[in-house]
Amino acid sequence: MKKPVTISLYFLAFLIFGSLLGLLVGMNFSSSLSMVAGKGVFFSKGLVIYTLFDGIPVVLLLVGIVLSVYKVRHGADPVGSAIVYSSLCAVTWIVLMPLSFEARKFAYEEKSREDDQELELSGGYFRESDGKLYYFLQDAQDQKADVLVLNDVNSKMEFGKEMILDVSSASSFAADAKPFKDPLIKDTMADRPEVVTNVFVAIRNQAASAWNCGIWSWLFFCGFGFAICACYGLVHSSSWRLVNILLIFSYSTFVMWFNNFYYSSSFSGARKFLGELMLGENYCRGMFFVDNCVELPLFIFNLIIGAVALIVGILLSKRER
């Protein structure tokens, strides 16, 4: 019974430290969005709370993978550990994940009530936008900046021209800097690992959207949770622990990649074909799924791939014995 209890403690510890780590990373990114070169960074209580709950769904998404890797290194009491693991995964996806979305929604409303402190772009810096290089003569005021145009790829006659530049949130200058406020900050953040973070953010947003669509939508989305948690079946696939860990990461990466790829524009044609194949032309046989925002082909894929992982893992573990 010692190992199942340890798994529960490890689960709790991962949630706490993972949430704190997510808060630190999230605050670093959130602060960079409103940061202006040459000026300080301002935090608000609402922003901190929202960032915390914004990262918790990602932490919950990784719980099954982390616990499976832990189990690779601690193989005692396989039956008891499997029962506790299954219970923790069920609690994660049926209780904790929905609660985190509700808390995130409440935190966002609280953050929105606070007055955002608008930092004006600072003077004395060169900034490039829309093929033009500007020198900001002084700090912007009322979202207007006094600048010199030093280079314009479309007009060589603009060199050295002084003008008033609109830098408000509705301007083309702000649109070119998005999601950041200052183009200089955007340039310094260009090397961040967008591919990895975008996958996690996309899956979190898909999960939040499923929860907002209603209980049926969420229950079908939990098929993805089943597929991710099924990586536990691979913990004893080989007598080599490193091989088991690589199998767990490879399988989990594939599941997350495909669930993200399924919603991409590249897969739109296949998504429509599969939907009509199962639900009829114009989804005439499946209005229940359409009304509840359920992607039935993806749900079936997640059930199949999860079942395959469990069955293959069990067969391989018996062969190793």
PDB file of C-alpha atoms in Angstrom:
ATOM      1  CA  MET A   1       0.000   0.000   0.000  1.00  0.00           C
ATOM      2  CA  LYS A   2       3.038   2.232   0.416  1.00  0.00           C
ATOM      3  CA  LYS A   3       3.587   2.806  -3.320  1.00  0.00           C
ATOM      4  CA  PRO A   4      -0.028   3.834  -4.108  1.00  0.00           C
ATOM      5  CA  VAL A   5       0.095   6.367  -1.279  1.00  0.00           C
ATOM      6  CA  THR A   6       3.413   7.649  -2.598  1.00  0.00           C
ATOM      7  CA  ILE A   7       1.858   8.127  -6.041  1.00  0.00           C
ATOM      8  CA  SER A   8      -0.890  10.267  -4.487  1.00  0.00           C
ATOM      9  CA  LEU A   9       1.692  12.402  -2.673  1.00  0.00           C
ATOM     10  CA  TYR A  10       3.741  12.703  -5.834  1.00  0.00           C
ATOM     11  CA  PHE A  11       0.576  13.778  -7.674  1.00  0.00           C
ATOM     12  CA  LEU A  12      -0.086  16.504  -5.096  1.00  0.00           C
ATOM     13  CA  ALA A  13       3.524  17.676  -5.117  1.00  0.00           C
ATOM     14  CA  PHE A  14       3.567  17.901  -8.913  1.00  0.00           C
ATOM     15  CA  LEU A  15       0.369  19.967  -8.922  1.00  0.00           C
ATOM     16  CA  ILE A  16       1.806  22.424  -6.399  1.00  0.00           C
ATOM     17  CA  PHE A  17       5.287  22.833  -7.892  1.00  0.00           C
ATOM     18  CA  GLY A  18       4.007  22.628 -11.463  1.00  0.00           C
ATOM     19  CA  SER A  19       1.480  25.393 -10.784  1.00  0.00           C
ATOM     20  CA  LEU A  20       4.156  27.593  -9.192  1.00  0.00           C
ATOM     21  CA  LEU A  21       6.527  26.983 -12.103  1.00  0.00           C
ATOM     22  CA  GLY A  22       3.724  27.754 -14.539  1.00  0.00           C
ATOM     23  CA  LEU A  23       3.033  30.964 -12.642  1.00  0.00           C
ATOM     24  CA  LEU A  24       6.671  32.061 -12.922  1.00  0.00           C
ATOM     25  CA  VAL A  25       6.849  31.266 -16.639  1.00  0.00           C
ATOM     26  CA  GLY A  26       3.431  32.792 -17.296  1.00  0.00           C
ATOM     27  CA  MET A  27       4.221  35.988 -15.421  1.00  0.00           C
ATOM     28  CA  ASN A  28       7.458  36.330 -17.334  1.00  0.00           C
ATOM     29  CA  PHE A  29       5.584  36.087 -20.627  1.00  0.00           C
ATOM     30  CA  SER A  30       2.577  38.167 -19.503  1.00  0.00           C
ATOM     31  CA  SER A  31       4.811  40.982 -18.293  1.00  0.00           C
ATOM     32  CA  SER A  32       6.705  40.964 -21.590  1.00  0.00           C
ATOM     33  CA  LEU A  33       3.461  41.577 -23.507  1.00  0.00           C
ATOM     34  CA  SER A  34       3.003  45.008 -21.919  1.00  0.00           C
ATOM     35  CA  MET A  35       6.694  45.763 -21.368  1.00  0.00           C
ATOM     36  CA  VAL A  36       8.228  48.873 -22.911  1.00  0.00           C
ATOM     37  CA  ALA A  37      11.962  49.259 -23.515  1.00  0.00           C
ATOM     38  CA  GLY A  38      13.531  51.545 -20.947  1.00  0.00           C
ATOM     39  CA  LYS A  39      10.627  51.335 -18.498  1.00  0.00           C
ATOM     40  CA  GLY A  40       9.735  49.120 -15.565  1.00  0.00           C
ATOM     41  CA  VAL A  41       7.347  46.196 -15.348  1.00  0.00           C
ATOM     42  CA  PHE A  42       4.063  46.485 -13.465  1.00  0.00           C
ATOM     43  CA  PHE A  43       2.145  43.582 -11.956  1.00  0.00           C
ATOM     44  CA  SER A  44      -1.389  43.524 -10.627  1.00  0.00           C
ATOM     45  CA  LYS A  45      -3.085  41.123  -8.241  1.00  0.00           C
ATOM     46  CA  GLY A  46      -5.631  40.191 -10.872  1.00  0.00           C
ATOM     47  CA  LEU A  47      -2.925  39.403 -13.418  1.00  0.00           C
ATOM     48  CA  VAL A  48      -1.076  37.131 -10.984  1.00  0.00           C
ATOM     49  CA  ILE A  49      -4.213  35.170 -10.079  1.00  0.00           C
ATOM     50  CA  TYR A  50      -5.288  34.861 -13.711  1.00  0.00           C
ATOM     51  CA  THR A  51      -1.836  33.690 -14.795  1.00  0.00           C
ATOM     52  CA  LEU A  52      -1.865  31.026 -12.081  1.00  0.00           C
ATOM     53  CA  PHE A  53      -5.186  29.550 -13.199  1.00  0.00           C
ATOM     54  CA  ASP A  54      -4.261  30.006 -16.846  1.00  0.00           C
ATOM     55  CA  GLY A  55      -1.351  27.573 -16.394  1.00  0.00           C
ATOM     56  CA  ILE A  56      -3.041  24.982 -14.161  1.00  0.00           C
ATOM     57  CA  PRO A  57      -4.848  23.205 -17.064  1.00  0.00           C
ATOM     58  CA  VAL A  58      -1.474  22.633 -18.743  1.00  0.00           C
ATOM     59  CA  VAL A  59      -0.092  21.178 -15.497  1.00  0.00           C
ATOM     60  CA  LEU A  60      -3.112  18.862 -15.226  1.00  0.00           C
ATOM     61  CA  LEU A  61      -2.575  17.826 -18.825  1.00  0.00           C
ATOM     62  CA  LEU A  62       0.919  16.570 -17.937  1.00  0.00           C
ATOM     63  CA  VAL A  63      -0.035  14.761 -14.714  1.00  0.00           C
ATOM     64  CA  GLY A  64      -0.593  11.374 -16.332  1.00  0.00           C
ATOM     65  CA  ILE A  65       2.730  11.515 -18.179  1.00  0.00           C
ATOM     66  CA  VAL A  66       4.697  12.523 -15.078  1.00  0.00           C
ATOM     67  CA  LEU A  67       3.110   9.834 -12.890  1.00  0.00           C
ATOM     68  CA  SER A  68       3.788   7.214 -15.577  1.00  0.00           C
ATOM     69  CA  VAL A  69       7.467   8.171 -15.689  1.00  0.00           C
ATOM     70  CA  TYR A  70       7.542   7.977 -11.883  1.00  0.00           C
ATOM     71  CA  LYS A  71       6.040   4.485 -12.042  1.00  0.00           C
ATOM     72  CA  VAL A  72       8.746   3.325 -14.470  1.00  0.00           C
ATOM     73  CA  ARG A  73      11.273   3.849 -11.694  1.00  0.00           C
ATOM     74  CA  HIS A  74       9.096   2.369  -8.935  1.00  0.00           C
ATOM     75  CA  GLY A  75       7.559  -0.931  -9.998  1.00  0.00           C
ATOM     76  CA  ALA A  76       6.243  -2.325  -6.703  1.00  0.00           C
ATOM     77  CA  ASP A  77       2.527  -3.120  -6.145  1.00  0.00           C
ATOM     78  CA  PRO A  78       1.430  -2.833  -9.808  1.00  0.00           C
ATOM     79  CA  VAL A  79      -2.267  -3.546  -9.166  1.00  0.00           C
ATOM     80  CA  GLY A  80      -2.683  -1.062  -6.303  1.00  0.00           C
ATOM     81  CA  SER A  81      -0.693   1.587  -8.167  1.00  0.00           C
ATOM     82  CA  ALA A  82      -2.803   1.124 -11.308  1.00  0.00           C
ATOM     83  CA  ILE A  83      -6.017   1.574  -9.322  1.00  0.00           C
ATOM     84  CA  VAL A  84      -4.756   4.746  -7.622  1.00  0.00           C
ATOM     85  CA  TYR A  85      -3.402   6.081 -10.934  1.00  0.00           C
ATOM     86  CA  SER A  86      -6.746   5.494 -12.672  1.00  0.00           C
ATOM     87  CA  SER A  87      -8.569   7.231  -9.811  1.00  0.00           C
ATOM     88  CA  LEU A  88      -6.234  10.233  -9.948  1.00  0.00           C
ATOM     89  CA  CYS A  89      -6.674  10.540 -13.720  1.00  0.00           C
ATOM     90  CA  ALA A  90     -10.470  10.368 -13.324  1.00  0.00           C
ATOM     91  CA  VAL A  91     -10.406  13.073 -10.640  1.00  0.00           C
ATOM     92  CA  THR A  92      -8.122  15.200 -12.819  1.00  0.00           C
ATOM     93  CA  TRP A  93     -10.333  15.151 -15.908  1.00  0.00           C
ATOM     94  CA  ILE A  94     -13.790  14.975 -14.349  1.00  0.00           C
ATOM     95  CA  VAL A  95     -13.267  17.338 -11.397  1.00  0.00           C
ATOM     96  CA  LEU A  96     -10.024  19.324 -11.366  1.00  0.00           C
ATOM     97  CA  MET A  97      -9.862  20.325 -15.032  1.00  0.00           C
ATOM     98  CA  PRO A  98     -13.425  21.764 -15.115  1.00  0.00           C
ATOM     99  CA  LEU A  99     -12.809  23.540 -11.798  1.00  0.00           C
ATOM    100  CA  SER A 100      -9.630  25.089 -13.186  1.00  0.00           C
ATOM    101  CA  PHE A 101     -11.567  26.476 -16.175  1.00  0.00           C
ATOM    102  CA  GLU A 102     -14.216  27.976 -13.926  1.00  0.00           C
ATOM    103  CA  ALA A 103     -11.540  29.529 -11.710  1.00  0.00           C
ATOM    104  CA  ARG A 104      -9.735  30.818 -14.805  1.00  0.00           C
ATOM    105  CA  LYS A 105     -12.939  32.427 -16.064  1.00  0.00           C
ATOM    106  CA  PHE A 106     -13.565  34.096 -12.693  1.00  0.00           C
ATOM    107  CA  ALA A 107      -9.944  35.304 -12.489  1.00  0.00           C
ATOM    108  CA  TYR A 108     -10.197  36.793 -15.985  1.00  0.00           C
ATOM    109  CA  GLU A 109     -13.312  38.739 -14.996  1.00  0.00           C
ATOM    110  CA  GLU A 110     -11.527  40.055 -11.919  1.00  0.00           C
ATOM    111  CA  LYS A 111      -8.490  41.049 -13.962  1.00  0.00           C
ATOM    112  CA  SER A 112     -10.687  42.841 -16.488  1.00  0.00           C
ATOM    113  CA  ARG A 113     -12.144  45.032 -13.744  1.00  0.00           C
ATOM    114  CA  GLU A 114      -8.740  46.432 -12.888  1.00  0.00           C
ATOM    115  CA  ASP A 115      -7.471  49.498 -14.640  1.00  0.00           C
ATOM    116  CA  ASP A 116      -4.653  48.464 -16.927  1.00  0.00           C
ATOM    117  CA  GLN A 117      -1.679  50.769 -16.543  1.00  0.00           C
ATOM    118  CA  GLU A 118      -0.873  51.902 -20.055  1.00  0.00           C
ATOM    119  CA  LEU A 119       2.848  52.466 -20.539  1.00  0.00           C
ATOM    120  CA  GLU A 120       3.671  54.893 -23.306  1.00  0.00           C
ATOM    121  CA  LEU A 121       6.462  53.934 -25.711  1.00  0.00           C
ATOM    122  CA  SER A 122       9.740  55.452 -24.600  1.00  0.00           C
ATOM    123  CA  GLY A 123      11.804  57.967 -26.526  1.00  0.00           C
ATOM    124  CA  GLY A 124      15.428  57.590 -27.609  1.00  0.00           C
ATOM    125  CA  TYR A 125      14.939  54.180 -29.280  1.00  0.00           C
ATOM    126  CA  PHE A 126      14.878  52.896 -32.855  1.00  0.00           C
ATOM    127  CA  ARG A 127      11.833  50.795 -33.717  1.00  0.00           C
ATOM    128  CA  GLU A 128      11.004  49.009 -36.956  1.00  0.00           C
ATOM    129  CA  SER A 129       7.468  48.418 -38.174  1.00  0.00           C
ATOM    130  CA  ASP A 130       5.830  47.676 -41.524  1.00  0.00           C
ATOM    131  CA  GLY A 131       9.074  48.082 -43.456  1.00  0.00           C
ATOM    132  CA  LYS A 132       9.902  51.404 -41.843  1.00  0.00           C
ATOM    133  CA  LEU A 133      12.537  52.370 -39.297  1.00  0.00           C
ATOM    134  CA  TYR A 134      11.527  55.027 -36.785  1.00  0.00           C
ATOM    135  CA  TYR A 135      13.528  56.940 -34.208  1.00  0.00           C
ATOM    136  CA  PHE A 136      11.357  58.004 -31.262  1.00  0.00           C
ATOM    137  CA  LEU A 137      12.404  61.532 -30.330  1.00  0.00           C
ATOM    138  CA  GLN A 138      10.624  61.470 -26.969  1.00  0.00           C
ATOM    139  CA  ASP A 139       8.143  59.433 -24.951  1.00  0.00           C
ATOM    140  CA  ALA A 140       4.791  58.978 -26.644  1.00  0.00           C
ATOM    141  CA  GLN A 141       1.872  60.924 -25.216  1.00  0.00           C
ATOM    142  CA  ASP A 142      -1.794  60.006 -25.554  1.00  0.00           C
ATOM    143  CA  GLN A 143      -0.806  57.132 -27.841  1.00  0.00           C
ATOM    144  CA  LYS A 144       0.916  59.515 -30.271  1.00  0.00           C
ATOM    145  CA  ALA A 145       4.676  59.554 -30.835  1.00  0.00           C
ATOM    146  CA  ASP A 146       6.963  62.186 -32.322  1.00  0.00           C
ATOM    147  CA  VAL A 147       9.307  60.211 -34.614  1.00  0.00           C
ATOM    148  CA  LEU A 148      11.858  60.504 -37.407  1.00  0.00           C
ATOM    149  CA  VAL A 149      11.427  58.193 -40.410  1.00  0.00           C
ATOM    150  CA  LEU A 150      14.952  56.901 -41.111  1.00  0.00           C
ATOM    151  CA  ASN A 151      14.125  54.236 -43.647  1.00  0.00           C
ATOM    152  CA  ASP A 152      11.078  53.378 -45.733  1.00  0.00           C
ATOM    153  CA  VAL A 153      11.348  50.496 -48.197  1.00  0.00           C
ATOM    154  CA  ASN A 154       8.497  51.962 -50.224  1.00  0.00           C
ATOM    155  CA  SER A 155       9.730  55.551 -50.429  1.00  0.00           C
ATOM    156  CA  LYS A 156      13.340  56.750 -50.286  1.00  0.00           C
ATOM    157  CA  MET A 157      12.097  60.357 -50.100  1.00  0.00           C
ATOM    158  CA  GLU A 158      10.869  59.852 -46.524  1.00  0.00           C
ATOM    159  CA  PHE A 159      14.363  59.731 -44.985  1.00  0.00           C
ATOM    160  CA  GLY A 160      14.710  62.128 -42.049  1.00  0.00           C
ATOM    161  CA  LYS A 161      11.055  63.160 -42.163  1.00  0.00           C
ATOM    162  CA  GLU A 162       9.576  64.091 -38.795  1.00  0.00           C
ATOM    163  CA  MET A 163       6.018  62.975 -38.187  1.00  0.00           C
ATOM    164  CA  ILE A 164       3.460  62.128 -35.539  1.00  0.00           C
ATOM    165  CA  LEU A 165       2.964  58.365 -35.422  1.00  0.00           C
ATOM    166  CA  ASP A 166      -0.198  56.717 -34.145  1.00  0.00           C
ATOM    167  CA  VAL A 167       0.816  53.940 -31.713  1.00  0.00           C
ATOM    168  CA  SER A 168      -2.622  53.225 -30.221  1.00  0.00           C
ATOM    169  CA  SER A 169      -3.946  49.666 -29.956  1.00  0.00           C
ATOM    170  CA  ALA A 170      -5.969  50.208 -33.165  1.00  0.00           C
ATOM    171  CA  SER A 171      -2.987  51.366 -35.237  1.00  0.00           C
ATOM    172  CA  SER A 172      -1.034  49.370 -37.819  1.00  0.00           C
ATOM    173  CA  PHE A 173       2.069  49.943 -35.677  1.00  0.00           C
ATOM    174  CA  ALA A 174       0.441  48.096 -32.746  1.00  0.00           C
ATOM    175  CA  ALA A 175      -0.877  45.374 -35.057  1.00  0.00           C
ATOM    176  CA  ASP A 176       2.638  44.733 -36.360  1.00  0.00           C
ATOM    177  CA  ALA A 177       3.985  44.430 -32.798  1.00  0.00           C
ATOM    178  CA  LYS A 178       1.272  42.030 -31.562  1.00  0.00           C
ATOM    179  CA  PRO A 179       0.993  40.260 -29.235  1.00  0.00           C
ATOM    180  CA  PHE A 180       3.564  42.627 -27.687  1.00  0.00           C
ATOM    181  CA  LYS A 181       3.244  46.352 -27.095  1.00  0.00           C
ATOM    182  CA  ASP A 182       6.811  47.258 -28.080  1.00  0.00           C
ATOM    183  CA  PRO A 183       8.440  45.895 -31.281  1.00  0.00           C
ATOM    184  CA  LEU A 184      11.808  45.864 -29.475  1.00  0.00           C
ATOM    185  CA  ILE A 185      10.439  43.398 -26.922  1.00  0.00           C
ATOM    186  CA  LYS A 186       8.973  41.281 -29.715  1.00  0.00           C
ATOM    187  CA  ASP A 187      12.396  41.064 -31.341  1.00  0.00           C
ATOM    188  CA  THR A 188      14.061  39.906 -28.121  1.00  0.00           C
ATOM    189  CA  MET A 189      11.389  37.207 -27.636  1.00  0.00           C
ATOM    190  CA  ALA A 190      11.718  35.840 -31.163  1.00  0.00           C
ATOM    191  CA  ASP A 191      13.672  32.767 -29.994  1.00  0.00           C
ATOM    192  CA  ARG A 192      11.065  31.476 -27.552  1.00  0.00           C
ATOM    193  CA  PRO A 193       9.967  27.851 -28.235  1.00  0.00           C
ATOM    194  CA  GLU A 194       6.674  28.738 -29.913  1.00  0.00           C
ATOM    195  CA  VAL A 195       6.052  25.310 -31.471  1.00  0.00           C
ATOM    196  CA  VAL A 196       5.970  23.516 -28.106  1.00  0.00           C
ATOM    197  CA  THR A 197       4.068  26.194 -26.213  1.00  0.00           C
ATOM    198  CA  ASN A 198       1.554  26.648 -29.029  1.00  0.00           C
ATOM    199  CA  VAL A 199       0.604  22.956 -28.892  1.00  0.00           C
ATOM    200  CA  PHE A 200      -0.086  23.131 -25.143  1.00  0.00           C
ATOM    201  CA  VAL A 201      -1.985  26.406 -25.478  1.00  0.00           C
ATOM    202  CA  ALA A 202      -4.044  25.064 -28.401  1.00  0.00           C
ATOM    203  CA  ILE A 203      -5.026  21.907 -26.491  1.00  0.00           C
ATOM    204  CA  ARG A 204      -5.875  23.941 -23.389  1.00  0.00           C
ATOM    205  CA  ASN A 205      -8.067  26.230 -25.469  1.00  0.00           C
ATOM    206  CA  GLN A 206      -9.764  23.247 -27.092  1.00  0.00           C
ATOM    207  CA  ALA A 207     -10.453  21.802 -23.644  1.00  0.00           C
ATOM    208  CA  ALA A 208     -11.828  25.130 -22.386  1.00  0.00           C
ATOM    209  CA  SER A 209     -14.038  25.404 -25.457  1.00  0.00           C
ATOM    210  CA  ALA A 210     -15.361  21.870 -24.897  1.00  0.00           C
ATOM    211  CA  TRP A 211     -16.192  22.677 -21.281  1.00  0.00           C
ATOM    212  CA  ASN A 212     -17.958  25.905 -22.270  1.00  0.00           C
ATOM    213  CA  CYS A 213     -20.082  23.978 -24.797  1.00  0.00           C
ATOM    214  CA  GLY A 214     -21.640  21.868 -22.067  1.00  0.00           C
ATOM    215  CA  ILE A 215     -21.333  18.655 -20.113  1.00  0.00           C
ATOM    216  CA  TRP A 216     -21.774  16.339 -23.115  1.00  0.00           C
ATOM    217  CA  SER A 217     -19.096  18.147 -25.055  1.00  0.00           C
ATOM    218  CA  TRP A 218     -16.755  17.831 -22.080  1.00  0.00           C
ATOM    219  CA  LEU A 219     -17.435  14.136 -21.495  1.00  0.00           C
ATOM    220  CA  PHE A 220     -16.583  13.361 -25.113  1.00  0.00           C
ATOM    221  CA  PHE A 221     -13.471  15.543 -24.897  1.00  0.00           C
ATOM    222  CA  CYS A 222     -12.370  13.411 -21.944  1.00  0.00           C
ATOM    223  CA  GLY A 223     -11.580  10.793 -24.590  1.00  0.00           C
ATOM    224  CA  PHE A 224      -8.400  12.820 -25.070  1.00  0.00           C
ATOM    225  CA  GLY A 225      -7.749  12.545 -21.333  1.00  0.00           C
ATOM    226  CA  PHE A 226      -8.164   8.767 -21.596  1.00  0.00           C
ATOM    227  CA  ALA A 227      -5.697   8.622 -24.496  1.00  0.00           C
ATOM    228  CA  ILE A 228      -3.092  10.653 -22.572  1.00  0.00           C
ATOM    229  CA  CYS A 229      -3.514   8.701 -19.331  1.00  0.00           C
ATOM    230  CA  ALA A 230      -3.261   5.413 -21.256  1.00  0.00           C
ATOM    231  CA  CYS A 231       0.485   6.016 -21.509  1.00  0.00           C
ATOM    232  CA  TYR A 232       0.568   4.263 -18.116  1.00  0.00           C
ATOM    233  CA  GLY A 233       0.155   0.983 -19.982  1.00  0.00           C
ATOM    234  CA  LEU A 234       3.688   1.388 -21.363  1.00  0.00           C
ATOM    235  CA  VAL A 235       5.491   1.655 -18.007  1.00  0.00           C
ATOM    236  CA  HIS A 236       6.660  -1.998 -18.070  1.00  0.00           C
ATOM    237  CA  SER A 237       6.875  -2.574 -21.822  1.00  0.00           C
ATOM    238  CA  SER A 238      10.588  -3.301 -21.627  1.00  0.00           C
ATOM    239  CA  SER A 239      13.057  -4.403 -19.000  1.00  0.00           C
ATOM    240  CA  TRP A 240      15.031  -1.256 -19.847  1.00  0.00           C
ATOM    241  CA  ARG A 241      13.641   1.756 -18.000  1.00  0.00           C
ATOM    242  CA  LEU A 242      14.982   4.242 -20.526  1.00  0.00           C
ATOM    243  CA  VAL A 243      13.106   2.458 -23.324  1.00  0.00           C
ATOM    244  CA  ASN A 244       9.874   2.668 -21.303  1.00  0.00           C
ATOM    245  CA  ILE A 245      10.356   6.382 -20.702  1.00  0.00           C
ATOM    246  CA  LEU A 246      11.030   6.994 -24.406  1.00  0.00           C
ATOM    247  CA  LEU A 247       7.906   5.020 -25.328  1.00  0.00           C
ATOM    248  CA  ILE A 248       5.796   7.070 -22.899  1.00  0.00           C
ATOM    249  CA  PHE A 249       7.093  10.384 -24.238  1.00  0.00           C
ATOM    250  CA  SER A 250       6.819   9.294 -27.885  1.00  0.00           C
ATOM    251  CA  TYR A 251       3.264   8.053 -27.451  1.00  0.00           C
ATOM    252  CA  SER A 252       2.134  11.142 -25.488  1.00  0.00           C
ATOM    253  CA  THR A 253       3.772  13.478 -28.005  1.00  0.00           C
ATOM    254  CA  PHE A 254       1.968  11.745 -30.863  1.00  0.00           C
ATOM    255  CA  VAL A 255      -1.410  11.936 -29.106  1.00  0.00           C
ATOM    256  CA  MET A 256      -1.028  15.660 -28.368  1.00  0.00           C
ATOM    257  CA  TRP A 257       0.321  16.393 -31.850  1.00  0.00           C
ATOM    258  CA  PHE A 258      -2.540  14.618 -33.615  1.00  0.00           C
ATOM    259  CA  ASN A 259      -5.229  16.195 -31.418  1.00  0.00           C
ATOM    260  CA  ASN A 260      -3.764  19.586 -32.286  1.00  0.00           C
ATOM    261  CA  PHE A 261      -3.260  18.729 -35.968  1.00  0.00           C
ATOM    262  CA  TYR A 262      -6.868  17.519 -36.240  1.00  0.00           C
ATOM    263  CA  TYR A 263      -8.119  21.114 -35.842  1.00  0.00           C
ATOM    264  CA  SER A 264      -5.556  22.619 -38.245  1.00  0.00           C
ATOM    265  CA  SER A 265      -6.428  23.962 -41.690  1.00  0.00           C
ATOM    266  CA  SER A 266      -4.251  21.254 -43.250  1.00  0.00           C
ATOM    267  CA  PHE A 267      -6.611  18.592 -41.897  1.00  0.00           C
ATOM    268  CA  SER A 268      -9.861  20.457 -42.605  1.00  0.00           C
ATOM    269  CA  GLY A 269     -10.696  18.421 -45.711  1.00  0.00           C
ATOM    270  CA  ALA A 270     -10.097  15.103 -43.963  1.00  0.00           C
ATOM    271  CA  ARG A 271     -12.002  16.350 -40.897  1.00  0.00           C
ATOM    272  CA  LYS A 272     -15.047  17.152 -43.028  1.00  0.00           C
ATOM    273  CA  PHE A 273     -14.820  13.823 -44.862  1.00  0.00           C
ATOM    274  CA  LEU A 274     -14.635  11.807 -41.646  1.00  0.00           C
ATOM    275  CA  GLY A 275     -17.481  13.776 -40.094  1.00  0.00           C
ATOM    276  CA  GLU A 276     -19.792  13.209 -43.046  1.00  0.00           C
ATOM    277  CA  LEU A 277     -18.715   9.560 -43.306  1.00  0.00           C
ATOM    278  CA  MET A 278     -19.872   8.922 -39.740  1.00  0.00           C
ATOM    279  CA  LEU A 279     -22.749  11.376 -39.445  1.00  0.00           C
ATOM    280  CA  GLY A 280     -24.030  11.586 -42.993  1.00  0.00           C
ATOM    281  CA  GLU A 281     -23.999  14.373 -45.554  1.00  0.00           C
ATOM    282  CA  ASN A 282     -24.375  17.744 -43.842  1.00  0.00           C
ATOM    283  CA  TYR A 283     -24.254  15.752 -40.562  1.00  0.00           C
ATOM    284  CA  CYS A 284     -27.917  14.794 -40.985  1.00  0.00           C
ATOM    285  CA  ARG A 285     -27.528  11.728 -38.749  1.00  0.00           C
ATOM    286  CA  GLY A 286     -25.613  13.402 -35.984  1.00  0.00           C
ATOM    287  CA  MET A 287     -27.159  16.715 -34.971  1.00  0.00           C
ATOM    288  CA  PHE A 288     -26.673  15.711 -31.344  1.00  0.00           C
ATOM    289  CA  PHE A 289     -22.908  15.781 -31.861  1.00  0.00           C
ATOM    290  CA  VAL A 290     -23.047  19.014 -33.849  1.00  0.00           C
ATOM    291  CA  ASP A 291     -25.228  20.759 -31.267  1.00  0.00           C
ATOM    292  CA  ASN A 292     -22.875  19.684 -28.460  1.00  0.00           C
ATOM    293  CA  CYS A 293     -19.638  20.627 -30.273  1.00  0.00           C
ATOM    294  CA  VAL A 294     -18.444  16.994 -30.357  1.00  0.00           C
ATOM    295  CA  GLU A 295     -15.832  15.844 -32.861  1.00  0.00           C
ATOM    296  CA  LEU A 296     -16.881  12.187 -33.052  1.00  0.00           C
ATOM    297  CA  PRO A 297     -13.993  11.005 -35.313  1.00  0.00           C
ATOM    298  CA  LEU A 298     -11.446  12.465 -32.902  1.00  0.00           C
ATOM    299  CA  PHE A 299     -13.220  10.927 -29.910  1.00  0.00           C
ATOM    300  CA  ILE A 300     -13.128   7.484 -31.549  1.00  0.00           C
ATOM    301  CA  PHE A 301      -9.459   7.916 -32.462  1.00  0.00           C
ATOM    302  CA  ASN A 302      -8.595   8.757 -28.858  1.00  0.00           C
ATOM    303  CA  LEU A 303     -10.467   5.708 -27.564  1.00  0.00           C
ATOM    304  CA  ILE A 304      -8.754   3.423 -30.079  1.00  0.00           C
ATOM    305  CA  ILE A 305      -5.224   4.764 -29.578  1.00  0.00           C
ATOM    306  CA  GLY A 306      -5.654   4.649 -25.791  1.00  0.00           C
ATOM    307  CA  ALA A 307      -6.932   1.073 -25.895  1.00  0.00           C
ATOM    308  CA  VAL A 308      -4.064   0.057 -28.200  1.00  0.00           C
ATOM    309  CA  ALA A 309      -1.504   1.578 -25.804  1.00  0.00           C
ATOM    310  CA  LEU A 310      -2.983  -0.328 -22.852  1.00  0.00           C
ATOM    311  CA  ILE A 311      -3.255  -3.654 -24.693  1.00  0.00           C
ATOM    312  CA  VAL A 312       0.192  -3.462 -26.274  1.00  0.00           C
ATOM    313  CA  GLY A 313       1.721  -2.418 -22.966  1.00  0.00           C
ATOM    314  CA  ILE A 314       0.113  -5.348 -21.130  1.00  0.00           C
ATOM    315  CA  LEU A 315       1.233  -7.841 -23.779  1.00  0.00           C
ATOM    316  CA  LEU A 316       4.787  -6.520 -23.810  1.00  0.00           C
ATOM    317  CA  SER A 317       5.028  -6.530 -20.010  1.00  0.00           C
ATOM    318  CA  LYS A 318       3.878 -10.167 -19.861  1.00  0.00           C
ATOM    319  CA  ARG A 319       6.428 -11.124 -22.481  1.00  0.00           C
ATOM    320  CA  GLU A 320       9.213  -9.431 -20.482  1.00  0.00           C
ATOM    321  CA  ARG A 321       8.272 -11.505 -17.444  1.00  0.00           C
TER     322      ARG A 321
END
